[in-house]
Amino acid sequence: MSVLPQPRPGVLEISPYVPGKSSAPGVAKIYKLSSNETPLGPSPKAIAAYHDVAGHLQDYPEGTAAELREAIGRAFGLDPDRIVCGAGSDDLLNLLARAYLADGDEAIHTTHGFLVYPIATLGTGAKPVAAPEKNFTADVDAILKAVTAKTKMVFLANPNNPTGTYLPFDEVKRLHKALPPHVLFVLDAAYAEYVRRNDYEAGIELVATSDNVVMTRTFSKIHGLAALRLGWMYGPAHVVDAVNRIRGPFNVNTAVMMAGIAAIEDTAHQQRASEHNTRWLAWLLDEIAKLGLKVTPSVANFVLIHFADVATAKKADAFLTARGLILRYVAAYKLPHCLRLTVGSEEANRLVVKALAEFMGKSA
Ligand SMILES: Cc1ncc(COP(=O)(O)O)c(C=O)c1O
């Protein structure tokens, strides 16, 4: 009998991440509303900056992404030395898990939290612990109740994907205050730019004033650079140091860096994307509710639509897909009766509401 090499414990327990669908067989025109991408696309300045790198492909990237970190630092008023860039925020979430978790440790996420958290946790041999949510929203008391002597990390997406709900900053601070100081609190603010709530903060202040909080951000959403894979984190110097020791030495390539700098500096483009979202998010929440469907109040660039049961959700998914409207079926998030819809172009949004109305047997 041959003995095969074995991955570390936990790896084979991972259900691989399944990205949103991007095709519908036999349908000519597709509206991809399954991955929370921006309907406005990236800044034209980011596209131009990306092209400009084509003449220098023989050169290694500058390994610390210094220029990009400085641009991010200027945009947010942050010390560039406290920033690390990564190949998407996925990269950083995995690096944080690798740096801070080991066999036997526990990392907490919320029941409907972003799937990368349990995947990154299991990959280290540690155990992911799901804290129940209340009304599809993270529940600070439930998270605190899940803390044990083995807890080393808490992941919180704020706002969360796929629910679109958020915790007010007071609640985030209450959670942080009650966590043991050796627990690393990872605040994933991938959708922060979309939030229009006075009681929301992405976490910059909390990172700046504590030793165990990290905030992660992405260029995949409002900046429209998902294809390039670019994210960043802001953290205490000792966490930045740990992550820098294990990250790939060239984990952000030159074209990505240049596109990222142009994107972060194009505040007018970000403003347009945010205004588009504010307008159409409200419209979608309203119109979908009018159809008699439950829709979770969202502050991000997507909405969670609840159907009567699992079979109806699957039928709705097939009905919409046949019309080229591709949403995300979110059974993997323990929401098998739901579909997640990304706020799209005006045309796509109107088509989805019309198709849902048809599906529900009503007129919009
Ligand atoms: C909550 C959350 N965090 C992080 C990410 C990862 O983004 P990226 O790796 O593209 O930066 C996503 C992407 O969907 C997300 O929804």
Tab-separated table of C-alpha atoms and ligand atoms in Angstrom:
chain	number	residue	atom	x	y	z
A	1	MET	CA	0.000	0.000	0.000
A	2	SER	CA	1.440	3.380	-0.957
A	3	VAL	CA	1.486	6.167	1.621
A	4	LEU	CA	0.504	9.508	0.145
A	5	PRO	CA	1.757	12.900	1.288
A	6	GLN	CA	-0.878	14.383	3.618
A	7	PRO	CA	-1.858	18.063	3.843
A	8	ARG	CA	-1.926	19.528	7.339
A	9	PRO	CA	-5.053	18.826	9.439
A	10	GLY	CA	-7.910	21.118	8.421
A	11	VAL	CA	-7.001	21.530	4.758
A	12	LEU	CA	-9.259	18.734	3.526
A	13	GLU	CA	-12.145	20.085	5.628
A	14	ILE	CA	-12.179	23.224	3.474
A	15	SER	CA	-15.040	23.591	1.017
A	16	PRO	CA	-13.270	25.454	-1.779
A	17	TYR	CA	-14.542	28.994	-2.413
A	18	VAL	CA	-16.932	29.059	-5.379
A	19	PRO	CA	-16.889	32.439	-7.175
A	20	GLY	CA	-20.070	33.990	-8.603
A	21	LYS	CA	-21.273	32.586	-11.947
A	22	SER	CA	-20.447	34.668	-14.971
A	23	SER	CA	-22.273	32.899	-17.789
A	24	ALA	CA	-25.748	31.679	-18.692
A	25	PRO	CA	-25.818	28.998	-21.385
A	26	GLY	CA	-27.669	30.089	-24.519
A	27	VAL	CA	-28.268	33.671	-23.361
A	28	ALA	CA	-26.787	36.382	-25.571
A	29	LYS	CA	-26.621	39.319	-23.152
A	30	ILE	CA	-25.389	38.729	-19.628
A	31	TYR	CA	-25.742	41.037	-16.631
A	32	LYS	CA	-23.281	39.775	-14.016
A	33	LEU	CA	-24.675	40.742	-10.647
A	34	SER	CA	-23.086	37.934	-8.658
A	35	SER	CA	-19.756	39.278	-7.393
A	36	ASN	CA	-20.400	42.808	-6.081
A	37	GLU	CA	-18.420	44.390	-8.901
A	38	THR	CA	-19.037	48.033	-9.806
A	39	PRO	CA	-21.226	48.762	-12.833
A	40	LEU	CA	-19.131	51.885	-13.504
A	41	GLY	CA	-15.882	49.987	-14.083
A	42	PRO	CA	-12.509	51.392	-13.020
A	43	SER	CA	-11.285	54.951	-13.375
A	44	PRO	CA	-10.062	55.571	-16.958
A	45	LYS	CA	-6.907	56.930	-15.301
A	46	ALA	CA	-6.310	53.524	-13.673
A	47	ILE	CA	-6.685	51.791	-17.042
A	48	ALA	CA	-4.186	54.204	-18.623
A	49	ALA	CA	-1.701	53.710	-15.764
A	50	TYR	CA	-2.009	49.937	-16.155
A	51	HIS	CA	-1.268	50.163	-19.899
A	52	ASP	CA	1.765	52.377	-19.290
A	53	VAL	CA	3.549	49.542	-17.492
A	54	ALA	CA	3.528	47.382	-20.639
A	55	GLY	CA	6.889	48.799	-21.779
A	56	HIS	CA	8.689	47.616	-18.608
A	57	LEU	CA	7.610	44.031	-18.097
A	58	GLN	CA	11.178	42.776	-17.657
A	59	ASP	CA	11.600	44.638	-14.350
A	60	TYR	CA	10.659	43.194	-10.966
A	61	PRO	CA	8.133	45.231	-9.017
A	62	GLU	CA	9.255	47.460	-6.148
A	63	GLY	CA	8.647	44.877	-3.437
A	64	THR	CA	7.288	47.075	-0.644
A	65	ALA	CA	4.664	48.855	-2.816
A	66	ALA	CA	6.017	52.091	-1.297
A	67	GLU	CA	4.513	54.483	-3.871
A	68	LEU	CA	1.113	52.868	-3.532
A	69	ARG	CA	1.267	52.847	0.265
A	70	GLU	CA	2.169	56.543	0.168
A	71	ALA	CA	-0.810	57.268	-2.105
A	72	ILE	CA	-3.131	55.347	0.231
A	73	GLY	CA	-1.566	57.129	3.202
A	74	ARG	CA	-2.254	60.531	1.587
A	75	ALA	CA	-5.848	59.571	0.762
A	76	PHE	CA	-6.672	58.496	4.319
A	77	GLY	CA	-4.157	60.473	6.402
A	78	LEU	CA	-2.280	57.315	7.446
A	79	ASP	CA	1.350	56.456	8.086
A	80	PRO	CA	2.444	54.403	5.007
A	81	ASP	CA	4.685	52.311	7.278
A	82	ARG	CA	1.577	50.935	8.938
A	83	ILE	CA	0.112	49.749	5.595
A	84	VAL	CA	0.713	46.432	3.814
A	85	CYS	CA	-0.588	45.789	0.303
A	86	GLY	CA	-1.655	42.395	-0.933
A	87	ALA	CA	-2.977	40.501	-3.942
A	88	GLY	CA	-6.560	41.301	-3.012
A	89	SER	CA	-7.679	41.565	0.587
A	90	ASP	CA	-8.008	37.772	0.384
A	91	ASP	CA	-4.229	37.613	0.371
A	92	LEU	CA	-4.025	39.732	3.522
A	93	LEU	CA	-6.753	37.807	5.346
A	94	ASN	CA	-4.868	34.582	4.615
A	95	LEU	CA	-1.533	36.096	5.651
A	96	LEU	CA	-3.026	37.312	8.937
A	97	ALA	CA	-4.411	33.839	9.602
A	98	ARG	CA	-1.064	32.246	8.760
A	99	ALA	CA	0.839	34.642	10.977
A	100	TYR	CA	-1.447	34.412	14.016
A	101	LEU	CA	-3.128	30.989	14.002
A	102	ALA	CA	-1.782	27.490	14.623
A	103	ASP	CA	-3.106	23.985	15.322
A	104	GLY	CA	-5.564	23.998	18.200
A	105	ASP	CA	-6.324	27.747	18.063
A	106	GLU	CA	-9.775	29.137	17.356
A	107	ALA	CA	-10.854	32.039	15.140
A	108	ILE	CA	-14.347	33.477	15.404
A	109	HIS	CA	-16.471	34.660	12.506
A	110	THR	CA	-20.227	35.232	12.311
A	111	THR	CA	-22.693	32.649	10.958
A	112	HIS	CA	-23.236	34.435	7.650
A	113	GLY	CA	-19.770	36.015	7.578
A	114	PHE	CA	-17.531	36.175	4.515
A	115	LEU	CA	-16.425	32.634	3.527
A	116	VAL	CA	-12.745	33.422	3.269
A	117	TYR	CA	-12.537	33.568	7.113
A	118	PRO	CA	-13.250	29.872	7.795
A	119	ILE	CA	-11.208	28.892	4.729
A	120	ALA	CA	-8.176	30.894	5.886
A	121	THR	CA	-8.610	29.547	9.424
A	122	LEU	CA	-8.812	25.875	8.423
A	123	GLY	CA	-5.763	26.317	6.199
A	124	THR	CA	-3.664	26.987	9.308
A	125	GLY	CA	-4.919	23.969	11.251
A	126	ALA	CA	-6.987	26.195	13.557
A	127	LYS	CA	-10.720	25.834	14.131
A	128	PRO	CA	-13.276	28.316	12.771
A	129	VAL	CA	-16.020	29.100	15.299
A	130	ALA	CA	-19.271	30.620	13.994
A	131	ALA	CA	-20.994	33.096	16.324
A	132	PRO	CA	-24.760	33.366	15.712
A	133	GLU	CA	-26.158	36.561	14.181
A	134	LYS	CA	-29.302	38.473	15.112
A	135	ASN	CA	-31.516	39.637	12.262
A	136	PHE	CA	-28.752	38.733	9.807
A	137	THR	CA	-26.445	41.136	11.663
A	138	ALA	CA	-23.314	40.432	13.706
A	139	ASP	CA	-24.154	40.172	17.404
A	140	VAL	CA	-21.453	41.495	19.733
A	141	ASP	CA	-22.677	39.512	22.739
A	142	ALA	CA	-22.761	36.266	20.748
A	143	ILE	CA	-19.201	36.892	19.503
A	144	LEU	CA	-18.010	37.549	23.055
A	145	LYS	CA	-19.761	34.416	24.258
A	146	ALA	CA	-17.847	32.396	21.657
A	147	VAL	CA	-14.465	33.557	23.009
A	148	THR	CA	-12.520	30.788	24.792
A	149	ALA	CA	-8.964	30.391	26.060
A	150	LYS	CA	-8.132	29.109	22.545
A	151	THR	CA	-9.429	32.167	20.649
A	152	LYS	CA	-6.666	33.989	18.757
A	153	MET	CA	-8.584	35.970	16.133
A	154	VAL	CA	-11.975	37.535	15.490
A	155	PHE	CA	-12.965	38.314	11.899
A	156	LEU	CA	-15.724	40.857	11.375
A	157	ALA	CA	-16.841	42.092	7.957
A	158	ASN	CA	-18.377	45.518	8.440
A	159	PRO	CA	-20.559	45.791	6.437
A	160	ASN	CA	-20.898	42.051	6.005
A	161	ASN	CA	-21.113	40.129	2.752
A	162	PRO	CA	-23.605	38.595	1.818
A	163	THR	CA	-26.073	40.212	4.265
A	164	GLY	CA	-25.195	43.894	3.674
A	165	THR	CA	-25.784	44.691	7.350
A	166	TYR	CA	-23.354	46.590	9.576
A	167	LEU	CA	-22.435	47.283	13.181
A	168	PRO	CA	-22.407	50.912	14.349
A	169	PHE	CA	-18.943	52.009	15.480
A	170	ASP	CA	-20.034	52.076	19.143
A	171	GLU	CA	-20.786	48.375	18.905
A	172	VAL	CA	-17.465	47.671	17.204
A	173	LYS	CA	-15.715	49.507	20.030
A	174	ARG	CA	-17.725	47.627	22.650
A	175	LEU	CA	-16.650	44.349	21.066
A	176	HIS	CA	-13.030	45.399	20.955
A	177	LYS	CA	-13.023	46.585	24.552
A	178	ALA	CA	-14.291	43.237	25.810
A	179	LEU	CA	-11.850	41.102	23.791
A	180	PRO	CA	-8.712	39.835	25.515
A	181	PRO	CA	-5.739	41.973	24.357
A	182	HIS	CA	-3.932	38.973	22.811
A	183	VAL	CA	-6.841	38.344	20.394
A	184	LEU	CA	-6.289	39.919	16.965
A	185	PHE	CA	-9.443	41.720	15.826
A	186	VAL	CA	-9.646	41.864	12.011
A	187	LEU	CA	-12.078	44.469	10.713
A	188	ASP	CA	-12.787	43.768	7.058
A	189	ALA	CA	-14.090	46.990	5.537
A	190	ALA	CA	-14.259	45.871	1.887
A	191	TYR	CA	-17.485	47.840	1.333
A	192	ALA	CA	-16.738	50.862	3.561
A	193	GLU	CA	-16.832	53.394	0.714
A	194	TYR	CA	-20.488	52.633	0.031
A	195	VAL	CA	-21.799	53.143	3.556
A	196	ARG	CA	-23.871	56.280	4.156
A	197	ARG	CA	-24.535	56.094	7.894
A	198	ASN	CA	-23.420	58.595	10.519
A	199	ASP	CA	-22.836	55.871	13.094
A	200	TYR	CA	-20.502	53.856	10.815
A	201	GLU	CA	-16.711	53.924	10.742
A	202	ALA	CA	-14.383	51.601	8.887
A	203	GLY	CA	-12.039	51.278	11.878
A	204	ILE	CA	-9.116	53.619	11.198
A	205	GLU	CA	-9.452	55.301	14.596
A	206	LEU	CA	-9.629	51.964	16.387
A	207	VAL	CA	-6.501	50.656	14.648
A	208	ALA	CA	-4.668	53.886	15.433
A	209	THR	CA	-5.457	53.664	19.141
A	210	SER	CA	-4.994	49.939	19.854
A	211	ASP	CA	-2.428	47.161	19.584
A	212	ASN	CA	-4.661	44.311	18.425
A	213	VAL	CA	-6.843	45.680	15.605
A	214	VAL	CA	-6.241	45.449	11.846
A	215	MET	CA	-8.434	46.925	9.108
A	216	THR	CA	-8.454	45.392	5.621
A	217	ARG	CA	-9.628	47.191	2.461
A	218	THR	CA	-9.940	46.331	-1.200
A	219	PHE	CA	-9.614	47.870	-4.654
A	220	SER	CA	-12.029	45.240	-6.013
A	221	LYS	CA	-15.270	46.994	-5.151
A	222	ILE	CA	-15.663	50.781	-5.487
A	223	HIS	CA	-12.399	51.095	-7.448
A	224	GLY	CA	-13.457	48.446	-9.964
A	225	LEU	CA	-10.095	46.659	-10.073
A	226	ALA	CA	-11.188	43.159	-9.030
A	227	ALA	CA	-9.363	41.537	-11.959
A	228	LEU	CA	-6.046	42.953	-10.808
A	229	ARG	CA	-6.214	41.641	-7.205
A	230	LEU	CA	-5.293	44.507	-4.912
A	231	GLY	CA	-6.053	45.066	-1.255
A	232	TRP	CA	-4.389	46.718	1.723
A	233	MET	CA	-4.344	46.557	5.471
A	234	TYR	CA	-3.665	49.129	8.154
A	235	GLY	CA	-2.434	47.783	11.463
A	236	PRO	CA	-0.159	48.215	14.466
A	237	ALA	CA	3.570	48.207	13.637
A	238	HIS	CA	4.119	44.753	15.194
A	239	VAL	CA	1.352	43.177	13.034
A	240	VAL	CA	2.642	44.931	9.912
A	241	ASP	CA	6.088	43.514	10.699
A	242	ALA	CA	4.757	39.950	11.087
A	243	VAL	CA	2.771	40.075	7.834
A	244	ASN	CA	5.697	41.580	5.919
A	245	ARG	CA	7.873	38.646	6.997
A	246	ILE	CA	5.598	36.032	5.421
A	247	ARG	CA	4.047	37.767	2.421
A	248	GLY	CA	5.329	37.045	-1.071
A	249	PRO	CA	8.206	39.470	-1.756
A	250	PHE	CA	6.452	40.703	-4.927
A	251	ASN	CA	2.830	40.024	-3.990
A	252	VAL	CA	1.644	43.205	-5.747
A	253	ASN	CA	2.873	43.615	-9.317
A	254	THR	CA	3.889	46.872	-10.960
A	255	ALA	CA	0.852	47.250	-13.235
A	256	VAL	CA	-1.451	46.712	-10.275
A	257	MET	CA	0.449	49.239	-8.160
A	258	MET	CA	0.266	51.922	-10.837
A	259	ALA	CA	-3.428	51.300	-11.492
A	260	GLY	CA	-4.065	51.391	-7.741
A	261	ILE	CA	-2.344	54.757	-7.322
A	262	ALA	CA	-4.365	56.279	-10.176
A	263	ALA	CA	-7.588	54.790	-8.754
A	264	ILE	CA	-7.119	56.033	-5.215
A	265	GLU	CA	-6.302	59.524	-6.529
A	266	ASP	CA	-9.391	59.681	-8.761
A	267	THR	CA	-11.800	60.796	-6.063
A	268	ALA	CA	-14.300	62.089	-8.650
A	269	HIS	CA	-14.685	58.567	-10.018
A	270	GLN	CA	-15.171	57.162	-6.512
A	271	GLN	CA	-17.792	59.831	-5.870
A	272	ARG	CA	-19.698	58.895	-9.036
A	273	ALA	CA	-19.645	55.213	-8.080
A	274	SER	CA	-20.837	55.983	-4.578
A	275	GLU	CA	-23.671	58.247	-5.787
A	276	HIS	CA	-24.806	55.670	-8.312
A	277	ASN	CA	-24.897	53.071	-5.556
A	278	THR	CA	-26.747	55.244	-3.053
A	279	ARG	CA	-29.461	55.966	-5.591
A	280	TRP	CA	-29.941	52.446	-6.935
A	281	LEU	CA	-29.495	50.630	-3.629
A	282	ALA	CA	-32.470	52.552	-2.205
A	283	TRP	CA	-34.474	51.950	-5.372
A	284	LEU	CA	-33.789	48.205	-5.371
A	285	LEU	CA	-34.597	47.814	-1.659
A	286	ASP	CA	-37.906	49.607	-2.223
A	287	GLU	CA	-38.947	47.950	-5.451
A	288	ILE	CA	-38.068	44.430	-4.316
A	289	ALA	CA	-39.969	44.902	-1.048
A	290	LYS	CA	-42.976	46.133	-3.045
A	291	LEU	CA	-43.025	42.764	-4.816
A	292	GLY	CA	-43.717	41.115	-1.462
A	293	LEU	CA	-40.188	39.750	-1.097
A	294	LYS	CA	-38.230	40.152	2.122
A	295	VAL	CA	-35.005	42.029	1.518
A	296	THR	CA	-32.403	42.643	4.212
A	297	PRO	CA	-31.648	46.366	4.692
A	298	SER	CA	-28.197	46.821	3.152
A	299	VAL	CA	-25.627	49.609	3.392
A	300	ALA	CA	-23.296	48.055	0.799
A	301	ASN	CA	-23.489	47.572	-2.992
A	302	PHE	CA	-25.686	44.477	-2.912
A	303	VAL	CA	-28.939	43.256	-1.404
A	304	LEU	CA	-29.967	39.924	0.076
A	305	ILE	CA	-33.330	38.723	-1.219
A	306	HIS	CA	-35.210	36.108	0.807
A	307	PHE	CA	-37.589	33.651	-0.859
A	308	ALA	CA	-40.280	31.554	0.791
A	309	ASP	CA	-38.115	28.432	0.788
A	310	VAL	CA	-35.068	26.780	-0.753
A	311	ALA	CA	-36.930	25.411	-3.793
A	312	THR	CA	-38.355	28.871	-4.645
A	313	ALA	CA	-34.920	30.488	-4.334
A	314	LYS	CA	-33.462	27.911	-6.727
A	315	LYS	CA	-36.342	28.421	-9.157
A	316	ALA	CA	-35.895	32.199	-9.008
A	317	ASP	CA	-32.160	31.762	-9.667
A	318	ALA	CA	-32.883	29.632	-12.756
A	319	PHE	CA	-35.627	32.028	-13.927
A	320	LEU	CA	-33.327	35.053	-13.699
A	321	THR	CA	-30.319	33.236	-15.192
A	322	ALA	CA	-32.405	32.229	-18.234
A	323	ARG	CA	-32.914	35.981	-18.796
A	324	GLY	CA	-29.182	36.713	-18.517
A	325	LEU	CA	-29.536	38.091	-14.978
A	326	ILE	CA	-26.902	36.345	-12.903
A	327	LEU	CA	-27.286	36.680	-9.144
A	328	ARG	CA	-25.479	34.757	-6.380
A	329	TYR	CA	-27.160	31.750	-4.808
A	330	VAL	CA	-25.802	31.905	-1.262
A	331	ALA	CA	-26.405	28.424	0.174
A	332	ALA	CA	-22.708	28.267	1.078
A	333	TYR	CA	-23.393	31.148	3.497
A	334	LYS	CA	-26.095	29.132	5.277
A	335	LEU	CA	-28.713	31.128	3.388
A	336	PRO	CA	-30.137	28.489	1.011
A	337	HIS	CA	-33.419	30.391	0.593
A	338	CYS	CA	-31.694	33.599	-0.541
A	339	LEU	CA	-30.135	35.233	-3.583
A	340	ARG	CA	-27.697	38.099	-3.392
A	341	LEU	CA	-28.045	40.828	-6.005
A	342	THR	CA	-25.272	43.324	-6.753
A	343	VAL	CA	-26.389	46.882	-7.485
A	344	GLY	CA	-25.870	47.110	-11.237
A	345	SER	CA	-26.345	49.616	-14.024
A	346	GLU	CA	-29.758	51.303	-14.288
A	347	GLU	CA	-30.604	48.927	-17.133
A	348	ALA	CA	-29.650	45.822	-15.154
A	349	ASN	CA	-31.464	46.986	-11.996
A	350	ARG	CA	-34.690	47.651	-13.905
A	351	LEU	CA	-34.460	44.306	-15.704
A	352	VAL	CA	-33.995	42.415	-12.424
A	353	VAL	CA	-37.016	44.059	-10.792
A	354	LYS	CA	-39.098	43.409	-13.894
A	355	ALA	CA	-38.039	39.752	-14.013
A	356	LEU	CA	-38.625	39.297	-10.269
A	357	ALA	CA	-42.090	40.795	-10.687
A	358	GLU	CA	-42.773	38.329	-13.456
A	359	PHE	CA	-41.461	35.508	-11.292
A	360	MET	CA	-43.686	36.552	-8.432
A	361	GLY	CA	-46.635	36.707	-10.838
A	362	LYS	CA	-47.119	40.432	-10.398
A	363	SER	CA	-46.366	43.485	-12.496
A	364	ALA	CA	-43.710	45.919	-11.322
B	1	LIG	C1	-16.354	41.066	2.970
B	1	LIG	C2	-15.332	40.851	1.908
B	1	LIG	N1	-14.051	40.921	2.241
B	1	LIG	C3	-13.074	40.725	1.342
B	1	LIG	C4	-13.374	40.453	0.026
B	1	LIG	C5	-12.241	40.112	-0.890
B	1	LIG	O1	-11.973	41.056	-1.772
B	1	LIG	P1	-10.648	41.016	-2.634
B	1	LIG	O2	-9.863	39.788	-2.297
B	1	LIG	O3	-11.097	41.045	-4.032
B	1	LIG	O4	-9.907	42.245	-2.206
B	1	LIG	C6	-14.691	40.379	-0.392
B	1	LIG	C7	-15.010	40.042	-1.784
B	1	LIG	O5	-16.080	39.686	-2.154
B	1	LIG	C8	-15.697	40.580	0.583
B	1	LIG	O6	-16.987	40.483	0.251
